[in-house]
mmCIF file with all atom_site columns, C-alpha atoms in Angstrom:
data_model
loop_
_atom_site.group_PDB
_atom_site.id
_atom_site.type_symbol
_atom_site.label_atom_id
_atom_site.label_alt_id
_atom_site.label_comp_id
_atom_site.label_asym_id
_atom_site.label_entity_id
_atom_site.label_seq_id
_atom_site.pdbx_PDB_ins_code
_atom_site.Cartn_x
_atom_site.Cartn_y
_atom_site.Cartn_z
_atom_site.occupancy
_atom_site.B_iso_or_equiv
_atom_site.pdbx_formal_charge
_atom_site.auth_seq_id
_atom_site.auth_comp_id
_atom_site.auth_asym_id
_atom_site.auth_atom_id
_atom_site.pdbx_PDB_model_num
ATOM 1   C CA . MET A 1 1   ? -34.477 100.369 41.487 1.00 0.00 ? 1   MET A CA 1
ATOM 2   C CA . ARG A 1 2   ? -33.682 98.087  44.423 1.00 0.00 ? 2   ARG A CA 1
ATOM 3   C CA . ASN A 1 3   ? -30.660 98.654  46.648 1.00 0.00 ? 3   ASN A CA 1
ATOM 4   C CA . THR A 1 4   ? -28.879 95.292  46.534 1.00 0.00 ? 4   THR A CA 1
ATOM 5   C CA . ALA A 1 5   ? -26.275 94.905  49.274 1.00 0.00 ? 5   ALA A CA 1
ATOM 6   C CA . ILE A 1 6   ? -23.789 92.060  49.191 1.00 0.00 ? 6   ILE A CA 1
ATOM 7   C CA . LEU A 1 7   ? -22.064 91.443  52.516 1.00 0.00 ? 7   LEU A CA 1
ATOM 8   C CA . ILE A 1 8   ? -18.359 90.606  52.326 1.00 0.00 ? 8   ILE A CA 1
ATOM 9   C CA . PHE A 1 9   ? -15.941 89.575  55.048 1.00 0.00 ? 9   PHE A CA 1
ATOM 10  C CA . GLU A 1 10  ? -12.568 87.914  55.536 1.00 0.00 ? 10  GLU A CA 1
ATOM 11  C CA . ASP A 1 11  ? -12.433 84.458  53.882 1.00 0.00 ? 11  ASP A CA 1
ATOM 12  C CA . ALA A 1 12  ? -15.787 84.825  52.137 1.00 0.00 ? 12  ALA A CA 1
ATOM 13  C CA . GLU A 1 13  ? -16.120 82.287  49.302 1.00 0.00 ? 13  GLU A CA 1
ATOM 14  C CA . VAL A 1 14  ? -15.388 84.248  46.121 1.00 0.00 ? 14  VAL A CA 1
ATOM 15  C CA . LEU A 1 15  ? -18.081 82.876  43.813 1.00 0.00 ? 15  LEU A CA 1
ATOM 16  C CA . ASP A 1 16  ? -20.654 83.093  46.634 1.00 0.00 ? 16  ASP A CA 1
ATOM 17  C CA . PHE A 1 17  ? -20.592 86.882  46.356 1.00 0.00 ? 17  PHE A CA 1
ATOM 18  C CA . CYS A 1 18  ? -19.116 87.481  42.891 1.00 0.00 ? 18  CYS A CA 1
ATOM 19  C CA . GLY A 1 19  ? -21.662 85.205  41.184 1.00 0.00 ? 19  GLY A CA 1
ATOM 20  C CA . PRO A 1 20  ? -24.661 87.091  42.635 1.00 0.00 ? 20  PRO A CA 1
ATOM 21  C CA . PHE A 1 21  ? -22.909 90.406  41.979 1.00 0.00 ? 21  PHE A CA 1
ATOM 22  C CA . GLU A 1 22  ? -22.608 89.406  38.314 1.00 0.00 ? 22  GLU A CA 1
ATOM 23  C CA . VAL A 1 23  ? -26.253 88.288  38.058 1.00 0.00 ? 23  VAL A CA 1
ATOM 24  C CA . PHE A 1 24  ? -27.714 91.487  39.492 1.00 0.00 ? 24  PHE A CA 1
ATOM 25  C CA . SER A 1 25  ? -25.197 93.755  37.712 1.00 0.00 ? 25  SER A CA 1
ATOM 26  C CA . VAL A 1 26  ? -25.680 92.139  34.305 1.00 0.00 ? 26  VAL A CA 1
ATOM 27  C CA . THR A 1 27  ? -29.464 92.255  34.721 1.00 0.00 ? 27  THR A CA 1
ATOM 28  C CA . ASN A 1 28  ? -29.158 95.938  35.542 1.00 0.00 ? 28  ASN A CA 1
ATOM 29  C CA . GLU A 1 29  ? -26.872 96.606  32.554 1.00 0.00 ? 29  GLU A CA 1
ATOM 30  C CA . LEU A 1 30  ? -29.229 94.815  30.161 1.00 0.00 ? 30  LEU A CA 1
ATOM 31  C CA . ASN A 1 31  ? -32.167 96.857  31.432 1.00 0.00 ? 31  ASN A CA 1
ATOM 32  C CA . ASN A 1 32  ? -30.886 100.430 31.160 1.00 0.00 ? 32  ASN A CA 1
ATOM 33  C CA . TYR A 1 33  ? -29.463 100.423 34.702 1.00 0.00 ? 33  TYR A CA 1
ATOM 34  C CA . GLU A 1 34  ? -32.969 100.753 36.142 1.00 0.00 ? 34  GLU A CA 1
ATOM 35  C CA . LEU A 1 35  ? -33.456 97.593  38.248 1.00 0.00 ? 35  LEU A CA 1
ATOM 36  C CA . PHE A 1 36  ? -30.666 97.046  40.793 1.00 0.00 ? 36  PHE A CA 1
ATOM 37  C CA . ASN A 1 37  ? -28.192 99.298  42.602 1.00 0.00 ? 37  ASN A CA 1
ATOM 38  C CA . VAL A 1 38  ? -25.592 96.654  43.476 1.00 0.00 ? 38  VAL A CA 1
ATOM 39  C CA . TYR A 1 39  ? -22.904 97.309  46.078 1.00 0.00 ? 39  TYR A CA 1
ATOM 40  C CA . THR A 1 40  ? -20.699 95.534  48.605 1.00 0.00 ? 40  THR A CA 1
ATOM 41  C CA . VAL A 1 41  ? -20.711 96.208  52.334 1.00 0.00 ? 41  VAL A CA 1
ATOM 42  C CA . ALA A 1 42  ? -18.394 95.145  55.143 1.00 0.00 ? 42  ALA A CA 1
ATOM 43  C CA . GLU A 1 43  ? -17.988 96.058  58.780 1.00 0.00 ? 43  GLU A CA 1
ATOM 44  C CA . GLY A 1 44  ? -15.556 98.808  57.794 1.00 0.00 ? 44  GLY A CA 1
ATOM 45  C CA . LYS A 1 45  ? -14.105 100.270 54.608 1.00 0.00 ? 45  LYS A CA 1
ATOM 46  C CA . ARG A 1 46  ? -10.761 98.461  54.820 1.00 0.00 ? 46  ARG A CA 1
ATOM 47  C CA . THR A 1 47  ? -9.779  95.973  52.120 1.00 0.00 ? 47  THR A CA 1
ATOM 48  C CA . ILE A 1 48  ? -11.183 92.474  52.630 1.00 0.00 ? 48  ILE A CA 1
ATOM 49  C CA . ARG A 1 49  ? -9.158  89.381  51.804 1.00 0.00 ? 49  ARG A CA 1
ATOM 50  C CA . ALA A 1 50  ? -11.638 86.810  50.524 1.00 0.00 ? 50  ALA A CA 1
ATOM 51  C CA . LYS A 1 51  ? -11.031 83.059  50.145 1.00 0.00 ? 51  LYS A CA 1
ATOM 52  C CA . ASN A 1 52  ? -7.684  82.179  48.578 1.00 0.00 ? 52  ASN A CA 1
ATOM 53  C CA . GLY A 1 53  ? -6.414  85.743  48.930 1.00 0.00 ? 53  GLY A CA 1
ATOM 54  C CA . LEU A 1 54  ? -8.618  87.776  46.586 1.00 0.00 ? 54  LEU A CA 1
ATOM 55  C CA . LYS A 1 55  ? -8.526  91.393  47.798 1.00 0.00 ? 55  LYS A CA 1
ATOM 56  C CA . VAL A 1 56  ? -11.802 93.321  47.645 1.00 0.00 ? 56  VAL A CA 1
ATOM 57  C CA . GLN A 1 57  ? -12.475 96.940  48.559 1.00 0.00 ? 57  GLN A CA 1
ATOM 58  C CA . PRO A 1 58  ? -16.019 97.234  49.969 1.00 0.00 ? 58  PRO A CA 1
ATOM 59  C CA . ASP A 1 59  ? -18.184 100.074 48.720 1.00 0.00 ? 59  ASP A CA 1
ATOM 60  C CA . TYR A 1 60  ? -19.583 100.794 52.181 1.00 0.00 ? 60  TYR A CA 1
ATOM 61  C CA . GLY A 1 61  ? -19.098 100.071 55.851 1.00 0.00 ? 61  GLY A CA 1
ATOM 62  C CA . PHE A 1 62  ? -22.035 99.266  58.114 1.00 0.00 ? 62  PHE A CA 1
ATOM 63  C CA . ARG A 1 63  ? -22.412 102.906 59.195 1.00 0.00 ? 63  ARG A CA 1
ATOM 64  C CA . SER A 1 64  ? -22.485 104.375 55.681 1.00 0.00 ? 64  SER A CA 1
ATOM 65  C CA . CYS A 1 65  ? -24.379 101.644 53.831 1.00 0.00 ? 65  CYS A CA 1
ATOM 66  C CA . PRO A 1 66  ? -27.619 102.666 52.087 1.00 0.00 ? 66  PRO A CA 1
ATOM 67  C CA . ALA A 1 67  ? -30.600 100.739 53.445 1.00 0.00 ? 67  ALA A CA 1
ATOM 68  C CA . PRO A 1 68  ? -30.821 97.545  51.379 1.00 0.00 ? 68  PRO A CA 1
ATOM 69  C CA . ASP A 1 69  ? -33.967 96.292  49.687 1.00 0.00 ? 69  ASP A CA 1
ATOM 70  C CA . ILE A 1 70  ? -32.106 93.050  49.033 1.00 0.00 ? 70  ILE A CA 1
ATOM 71  C CA . LEU A 1 71  ? -29.381 91.769  51.355 1.00 0.00 ? 71  LEU A CA 1
ATOM 72  C CA . LEU A 1 72  ? -27.199 88.811  50.365 1.00 0.00 ? 72  LEU A CA 1
ATOM 73  C CA . ILE A 1 73  ? -24.974 86.930  52.812 1.00 0.00 ? 73  ILE A CA 1
ATOM 74  C CA . PRO A 1 74  ? -22.352 84.687  51.165 1.00 0.00 ? 74  PRO A CA 1
ATOM 75  C CA . GLY A 1 75  ? -20.618 81.696  52.689 1.00 0.00 ? 75  GLY A CA 1
ATOM 76  C CA . GLY A 1 76  ? -17.030 80.615  53.145 1.00 0.00 ? 76  GLY A CA 1
ATOM 77  C CA . SER A 1 77  ? -14.878 79.689  56.110 1.00 0.00 ? 77  SER A CA 1
ATOM 78  C CA . GLY A 1 78  ? -15.086 83.308  57.297 1.00 0.00 ? 78  GLY A CA 1
ATOM 79  C CA . THR A 1 79  ? -18.705 82.781  58.306 1.00 0.00 ? 79  THR A CA 1
ATOM 80  C CA . ARG A 1 80  ? -17.533 81.097  61.526 1.00 0.00 ? 80  ARG A CA 1
ATOM 81  C CA . LYS A 1 81  ? -16.119 84.429  62.751 1.00 0.00 ? 81  LYS A CA 1
ATOM 82  C CA . VAL A 1 82  ? -19.135 86.393  61.535 1.00 0.00 ? 82  VAL A CA 1
ATOM 83  C CA . MET A 1 83  ? -21.392 84.024  63.523 1.00 0.00 ? 83  MET A CA 1
ATOM 84  C CA . GLN A 1 84  ? -19.627 85.224  66.681 1.00 0.00 ? 84  GLN A CA 1
ATOM 85  C CA . ASP A 1 85  ? -19.444 88.905  65.724 1.00 0.00 ? 85  ASP A CA 1
ATOM 86  C CA . SER A 1 86  ? -22.149 90.764  67.630 1.00 0.00 ? 86  SER A CA 1
ATOM 87  C CA . ARG A 1 87  ? -21.732 93.943  65.543 1.00 0.00 ? 87  ARG A CA 1
ATOM 88  C CA . ALA A 1 88  ? -22.160 92.067  62.268 1.00 0.00 ? 88  ALA A CA 1
ATOM 89  C CA . LEU A 1 89  ? -25.161 90.088  63.546 1.00 0.00 ? 89  LEU A CA 1
ATOM 90  C CA . SER A 1 90  ? -26.780 93.249  64.892 1.00 0.00 ? 90  SER A CA 1
ATOM 91  C CA . TRP A 1 91  ? -26.289 95.026  61.545 1.00 0.00 ? 91  TRP A CA 1
ATOM 92  C CA . ILE A 1 92  ? -27.725 92.062  59.626 1.00 0.00 ? 92  ILE A CA 1
ATOM 93  C CA . LYS A 1 93  ? -30.825 91.996  61.847 1.00 0.00 ? 93  LYS A CA 1
ATOM 94  C CA . SER A 1 94  ? -31.293 95.740  61.507 1.00 0.00 ? 94  SER A CA 1
ATOM 95  C CA . ALA A 1 95  ? -30.815 95.694  57.709 1.00 0.00 ? 95  ALA A CA 1
ATOM 96  C CA . ALA A 1 96  ? -33.062 92.648  57.321 1.00 0.00 ? 96  ALA A CA 1
ATOM 97  C CA . ALA A 1 97  ? -35.887 94.358  59.201 1.00 0.00 ? 97  ALA A CA 1
ATOM 98  C CA . GLY A 1 98  ? -36.287 96.900  56.412 1.00 0.00 ? 98  GLY A CA 1
ATOM 99  C CA . ALA A 1 99  ? -35.356 94.669  53.464 1.00 0.00 ? 99  ALA A CA 1
ATOM 100 C CA . GLU A 1 100 ? -37.733 93.120  50.963 1.00 0.00 ? 100 GLU A CA 1
ATOM 101 C CA . LEU A 1 101 ? -35.544 90.040  50.474 1.00 0.00 ? 101 LEU A CA 1
ATOM 102 C CA . LEU A 1 102 ? -32.848 88.341  52.528 1.00 0.00 ? 102 LEU A CA 1
ATOM 103 C CA . LEU A 1 103 ? -30.648 85.900  50.578 1.00 0.00 ? 103 LEU A CA 1
ATOM 104 C CA . THR A 1 104 ? -27.929 83.473  51.637 1.00 0.00 ? 104 THR A CA 1
ATOM 105 C CA . VAL A 1 105 ? -25.438 81.401  49.697 1.00 0.00 ? 105 VAL A CA 1
ATOM 106 C CA . CYS A 1 106 ? -23.755 78.291  51.098 1.00 0.00 ? 106 CYS A CA 1
ATOM 107 C CA . THR A 1 107 ? -22.724 78.761  54.753 1.00 0.00 ? 107 THR A CA 1
ATOM 108 C CA . GLY A 1 108 ? -24.262 82.216  54.798 1.00 0.00 ? 108 GLY A CA 1
ATOM 109 C CA . SER A 1 109 ? -27.198 80.240  56.193 1.00 0.00 ? 109 SER A CA 1
ATOM 110 C CA . LEU A 1 110 ? -25.145 79.636  59.357 1.00 0.00 ? 110 LEU A CA 1
ATOM 111 C CA . VAL A 1 111 ? -24.799 83.389  59.828 1.00 0.00 ? 111 VAL A CA 1
ATOM 112 C CA . LEU A 1 112 ? -28.508 83.895  59.306 1.00 0.00 ? 112 LEU A CA 1
ATOM 113 C CA . ALA A 1 113 ? -29.259 81.085  61.756 1.00 0.00 ? 113 ALA A CA 1
ATOM 114 C CA . SER A 1 114 ? -27.076 82.863  64.324 1.00 0.00 ? 114 SER A CA 1
ATOM 115 C CA . THR A 1 115 ? -29.382 85.896  64.116 1.00 0.00 ? 115 THR A CA 1
ATOM 116 C CA . GLY A 1 116 ? -32.492 83.764  64.727 1.00 0.00 ? 116 GLY A CA 1
ATOM 117 C CA . LEU A 1 117 ? -33.916 84.833  61.357 1.00 0.00 ? 117 LEU A CA 1
ATOM 118 C CA . LEU A 1 118 ? -34.045 81.229  60.091 1.00 0.00 ? 118 LEU A CA 1
ATOM 119 C CA . ASP A 1 119 ? -36.270 80.040  62.931 1.00 0.00 ? 119 ASP A CA 1
ATOM 120 C CA . GLY A 1 120 ? -39.435 78.396  61.644 1.00 0.00 ? 120 GLY A CA 1
ATOM 121 C CA . LEU A 1 121 ? -38.224 78.401  58.028 1.00 0.00 ? 121 LEU A CA 1
ATOM 122 C CA . LYS A 1 122 ? -36.808 75.837  55.592 1.00 0.00 ? 122 LYS A CA 1
ATOM 123 C CA . ALA A 1 123 ? -33.127 76.008  54.709 1.00 0.00 ? 123 ALA A CA 1
ATOM 124 C CA . THR A 1 124 ? -30.260 74.370  52.897 1.00 0.00 ? 124 THR A CA 1
ATOM 125 C CA . THR A 1 125 ? -26.515 74.935  52.593 1.00 0.00 ? 125 THR A CA 1
ATOM 126 C CA . HIS A 1 126 ? -23.410 73.341  51.117 1.00 0.00 ? 126 HIS A CA 1
ATOM 127 C CA . HIS A 1 127 ? -23.793 69.549  51.278 1.00 0.00 ? 127 HIS A CA 1
ATOM 128 C CA . GLU A 1 128 ? -20.810 69.145  53.616 1.00 0.00 ? 128 GLU A CA 1
ATOM 129 C CA . ILE A 1 129 ? -22.247 71.631  56.126 1.00 0.00 ? 129 ILE A CA 1
ATOM 130 C CA . ILE A 1 130 ? -25.756 70.156  56.522 1.00 0.00 ? 130 ILE A CA 1
ATOM 131 C CA . PRO A 1 131 ? -24.980 68.619  59.976 1.00 0.00 ? 131 PRO A CA 1
ATOM 132 C CA . LEU A 1 132 ? -23.593 71.936  61.262 1.00 0.00 ? 132 LEU A CA 1
ATOM 133 C CA . LEU A 1 133 ? -26.631 73.829  59.973 1.00 0.00 ? 133 LEU A CA 1
ATOM 134 C CA . ARG A 1 134 ? -28.909 71.389  61.790 1.00 0.00 ? 134 ARG A CA 1
ATOM 135 C CA . GLU A 1 135 ? -26.903 71.965  64.966 1.00 0.00 ? 135 GLU A CA 1
ATOM 136 C CA . THR A 1 136 ? -26.841 75.752  64.546 1.00 0.00 ? 136 THR A CA 1
ATOM 137 C CA . ALA A 1 137 ? -30.507 76.059  63.519 1.00 0.00 ? 137 ALA A CA 1
ATOM 138 C CA . PRO A 1 138 ? -32.506 73.555  65.619 1.00 0.00 ? 138 PRO A CA 1
ATOM 139 C CA . ASN A 1 139 ? -35.741 75.434  64.903 1.00 0.00 ? 139 ASN A CA 1
ATOM 140 C CA . THR A 1 140 ? -35.259 75.295  61.128 1.00 0.00 ? 140 THR A CA 1
ATOM 141 C CA . GLU A 1 141 ? -36.298 72.519  58.735 1.00 0.00 ? 141 GLU A CA 1
ATOM 142 C CA . VAL A 1 142 ? -33.040 71.648  56.960 1.00 0.00 ? 142 VAL A CA 1
ATOM 143 C CA . LEU A 1 143 ? -33.498 70.145  53.496 1.00 0.00 ? 143 LEU A CA 1
ATOM 144 C CA . PRO A 1 144 ? -30.339 68.683  51.942 1.00 0.00 ? 144 PRO A CA 1
ATOM 145 C CA . GLY A 1 145 ? -30.268 68.254  48.185 1.00 0.00 ? 145 GLY A CA 1
ATOM 146 C CA . LYS A 1 146 ? -32.120 71.482  47.374 1.00 0.00 ? 146 LYS A CA 1
ATOM 147 C CA . ARG A 1 147 ? -30.323 74.076  45.205 1.00 0.00 ? 147 ARG A CA 1
ATOM 148 C CA . PHE A 1 148 ? -32.328 76.875  46.780 1.00 0.00 ? 148 PHE A CA 1
ATOM 149 C CA . ILE A 1 149 ? -35.446 77.352  48.880 1.00 0.00 ? 149 ILE A CA 1
ATOM 150 C CA . ASP A 1 150 ? -37.892 80.254  48.729 1.00 0.00 ? 150 ASP A CA 1
ATOM 151 C CA . ASN A 1 151 ? -39.454 81.078  52.104 1.00 0.00 ? 151 ASN A CA 1
ATOM 152 C CA . GLY A 1 152 ? -41.019 84.289  50.836 1.00 0.00 ? 152 GLY A CA 1
ATOM 153 C CA . SER A 1 153 ? -38.844 87.103  52.133 1.00 0.00 ? 153 SER A CA 1
ATOM 154 C CA . VAL A 1 154 ? -35.967 84.733  52.966 1.00 0.00 ? 154 VAL A CA 1
ATOM 155 C CA . ILE A 1 155 ? -34.374 82.680  50.173 1.00 0.00 ? 155 ILE A CA 1
ATOM 156 C CA . VAL A 1 156 ? -31.429 80.375  50.864 1.00 0.00 ? 156 VAL A CA 1
ATOM 157 C CA . SER A 1 157 ? -29.205 78.407  48.512 1.00 0.00 ? 157 SER A CA 1
ATOM 158 C CA . ALA A 1 158 ? -26.754 75.544  48.650 1.00 0.00 ? 158 ALA A CA 1
ATOM 159 C CA . GLY A 1 159 ? -23.077 75.933  47.838 1.00 0.00 ? 159 GLY A CA 1
ATOM 160 C CA . ILE A 1 160 ? -21.250 78.255  45.476 1.00 0.00 ? 160 ILE A CA 1
ATOM 161 C CA . SER A 1 161 ? -22.833 77.973  41.990 1.00 0.00 ? 161 SER A CA 1
ATOM 162 C CA . ALA A 1 162 ? -26.282 77.401  43.530 1.00 0.00 ? 162 ALA A CA 1
ATOM 163 C CA . GLY A 1 163 ? -26.155 81.062  44.531 1.00 0.00 ? 163 GLY A CA 1
ATOM 164 C CA . ILE A 1 164 ? -26.133 82.053  40.863 1.00 0.00 ? 164 ILE A CA 1
ATOM 165 C CA . ASP A 1 165 ? -29.218 79.900  40.248 1.00 0.00 ? 165 ASP A CA 1
ATOM 166 C CA . MET A 1 166 ? -30.943 81.479  43.254 1.00 0.00 ? 166 MET A CA 1
ATOM 167 C CA . CYS A 1 167 ? -30.183 85.024  42.106 1.00 0.00 ? 167 CYS A CA 1
ATOM 168 C CA . LEU A 1 168 ? -31.472 84.324  38.600 1.00 0.00 ? 168 LEU A CA 1
ATOM 169 C CA . TYR A 1 169 ? -34.613 82.967  40.283 1.00 0.00 ? 169 TYR A CA 1
ATOM 170 C CA . VAL A 1 170 ? -34.889 86.205  42.275 1.00 0.00 ? 170 VAL A CA 1
ATOM 171 C CA . VAL A 1 171 ? -34.571 88.224  39.067 1.00 0.00 ? 171 VAL A CA 1
ATOM 172 C CA . ALA A 1 172 ? -37.335 86.099  37.530 1.00 0.00 ? 172 ALA A CA 1
ATOM 173 C CA . ARG A 1 173 ? -39.535 86.466  40.609 1.00 0.00 ? 173 ARG A CA 1
ATOM 174 C CA . LEU A 1 174 ? -39.162 90.239  40.604 1.00 0.00 ? 174 LEU A CA 1
ATOM 175 C CA . HIS A 1 175 ? -39.021 90.993  36.870 1.00 0.00 ? 175 HIS A CA 1
ATOM 176 C CA . GLY A 1 176 ? -40.094 87.890  34.936 1.00 0.00 ? 176 GLY A CA 1
ATOM 177 C CA . GLU A 1 177 ? -38.429 84.801  33.507 1.00 0.00 ? 177 GLU A CA 1
ATOM 178 C CA . GLY A 1 178 ? -37.672 86.533  30.214 1.00 0.00 ? 178 GLY A CA 1
ATOM 179 C CA . ILE A 1 179 ? -35.349 89.024  31.886 1.00 0.00 ? 179 ILE A CA 1
ATOM 180 C CA . ALA A 1 180 ? -33.693 86.287  33.968 1.00 0.00 ? 180 ALA A CA 1
ATOM 181 C CA . SER A 1 181 ? -33.212 84.058  30.925 1.00 0.00 ? 181 SER A CA 1
ATOM 182 C CA . ARG A 1 182 ? -31.656 86.945  28.985 1.00 0.00 ? 182 ARG A CA 1
ATOM 183 C CA . THR A 1 183 ? -29.212 87.503  31.853 1.00 0.00 ? 183 THR A CA 1
ATOM 184 C CA . ALA A 1 184 ? -28.284 83.793  31.938 1.00 0.00 ? 184 ALA A CA 1
ATOM 185 C CA . LEU A 1 185 ? -27.810 83.779  28.165 1.00 0.00 ? 185 LEU A CA 1
ATOM 186 C CA . TYR A 1 186 ? -25.544 86.841  28.311 1.00 0.00 ? 186 TYR A CA 1
ATOM 187 C CA . MET A 1 187 ? -23.519 85.145  31.057 1.00 0.00 ? 187 MET A CA 1
ATOM 188 C CA . GLU A 1 188 ? -23.416 81.924  28.986 1.00 0.00 ? 188 GLU A CA 1
ATOM 189 C CA . TYR A 1 189 ? -24.698 80.200  32.085 1.00 0.00 ? 189 TYR A CA 1
ATOM 190 C CA . SER A 1 190 ? -26.903 77.093  32.109 1.00 0.00 ? 190 SER A CA 1
ATOM 191 C CA . TRP A 1 191 ? -29.539 78.149  34.648 1.00 0.00 ? 191 TRP A CA 1
ATOM 192 C CA . ASN A 1 192 ? -30.728 75.354  36.961 1.00 0.00 ? 192 ASN A CA 1
ATOM 193 C CA . ASN A 1 193 ? -34.113 76.747  37.991 1.00 0.00 ? 193 ASN A CA 1
ATOM 194 C CA . ASP A 1 194 ? -35.839 74.409  40.424 1.00 0.00 ? 194 ASP A CA 1
ATOM 195 C CA . LYS A 1 195 ? -38.433 77.116  41.209 1.00 0.00 ? 195 LYS A CA 1
ATOM 196 C CA . GLY A 1 196 ? -37.245 77.538  44.777 1.00 0.00 ? 196 GLY A CA 1
ATOM 197 C CA . GLY A 1 197 ? -38.599 74.168  45.828 1.00 0.00 ? 197 GLY A CA 1
#
């Protein structure tokens, strides 16, 4: 059972965090609730207003959050504030230090770059944000056109639906392609698995 924390914040892109939440939760449901403990975390426990006004109540604040084995950072226009938030960046670095996997979707890569945790790695993001990622992460090899990239303990994906592909890949990496394919089938989702290349 891996603690799977999904960071949320104001103006987070909805599918960036809800898509991964669905992948890990469905996988867990289909496997006797034995694989992933999925929860949301924000700076505090107050309701978050995600992109286009969706209201989300986080399960935990930074202080009460169980130590994650997997930490996912979504994208969205709200990442620009998170990039400047010293408390959020400090929590991400602290949580990442003990995590098995660190995942980003879309402009979540900008947040990760702001922590320095993308230095020396390969990365991608939403196609419209590639120039900003290059500017924000000068010590990172930015590869446009990739759906997701596996750096070992850090896996990053391009925009929105690419995060679902990445999370199915993570399920396959941890538990086998059969389990990931069953999850995709249940979701009626056509999995684009480029093997993290």
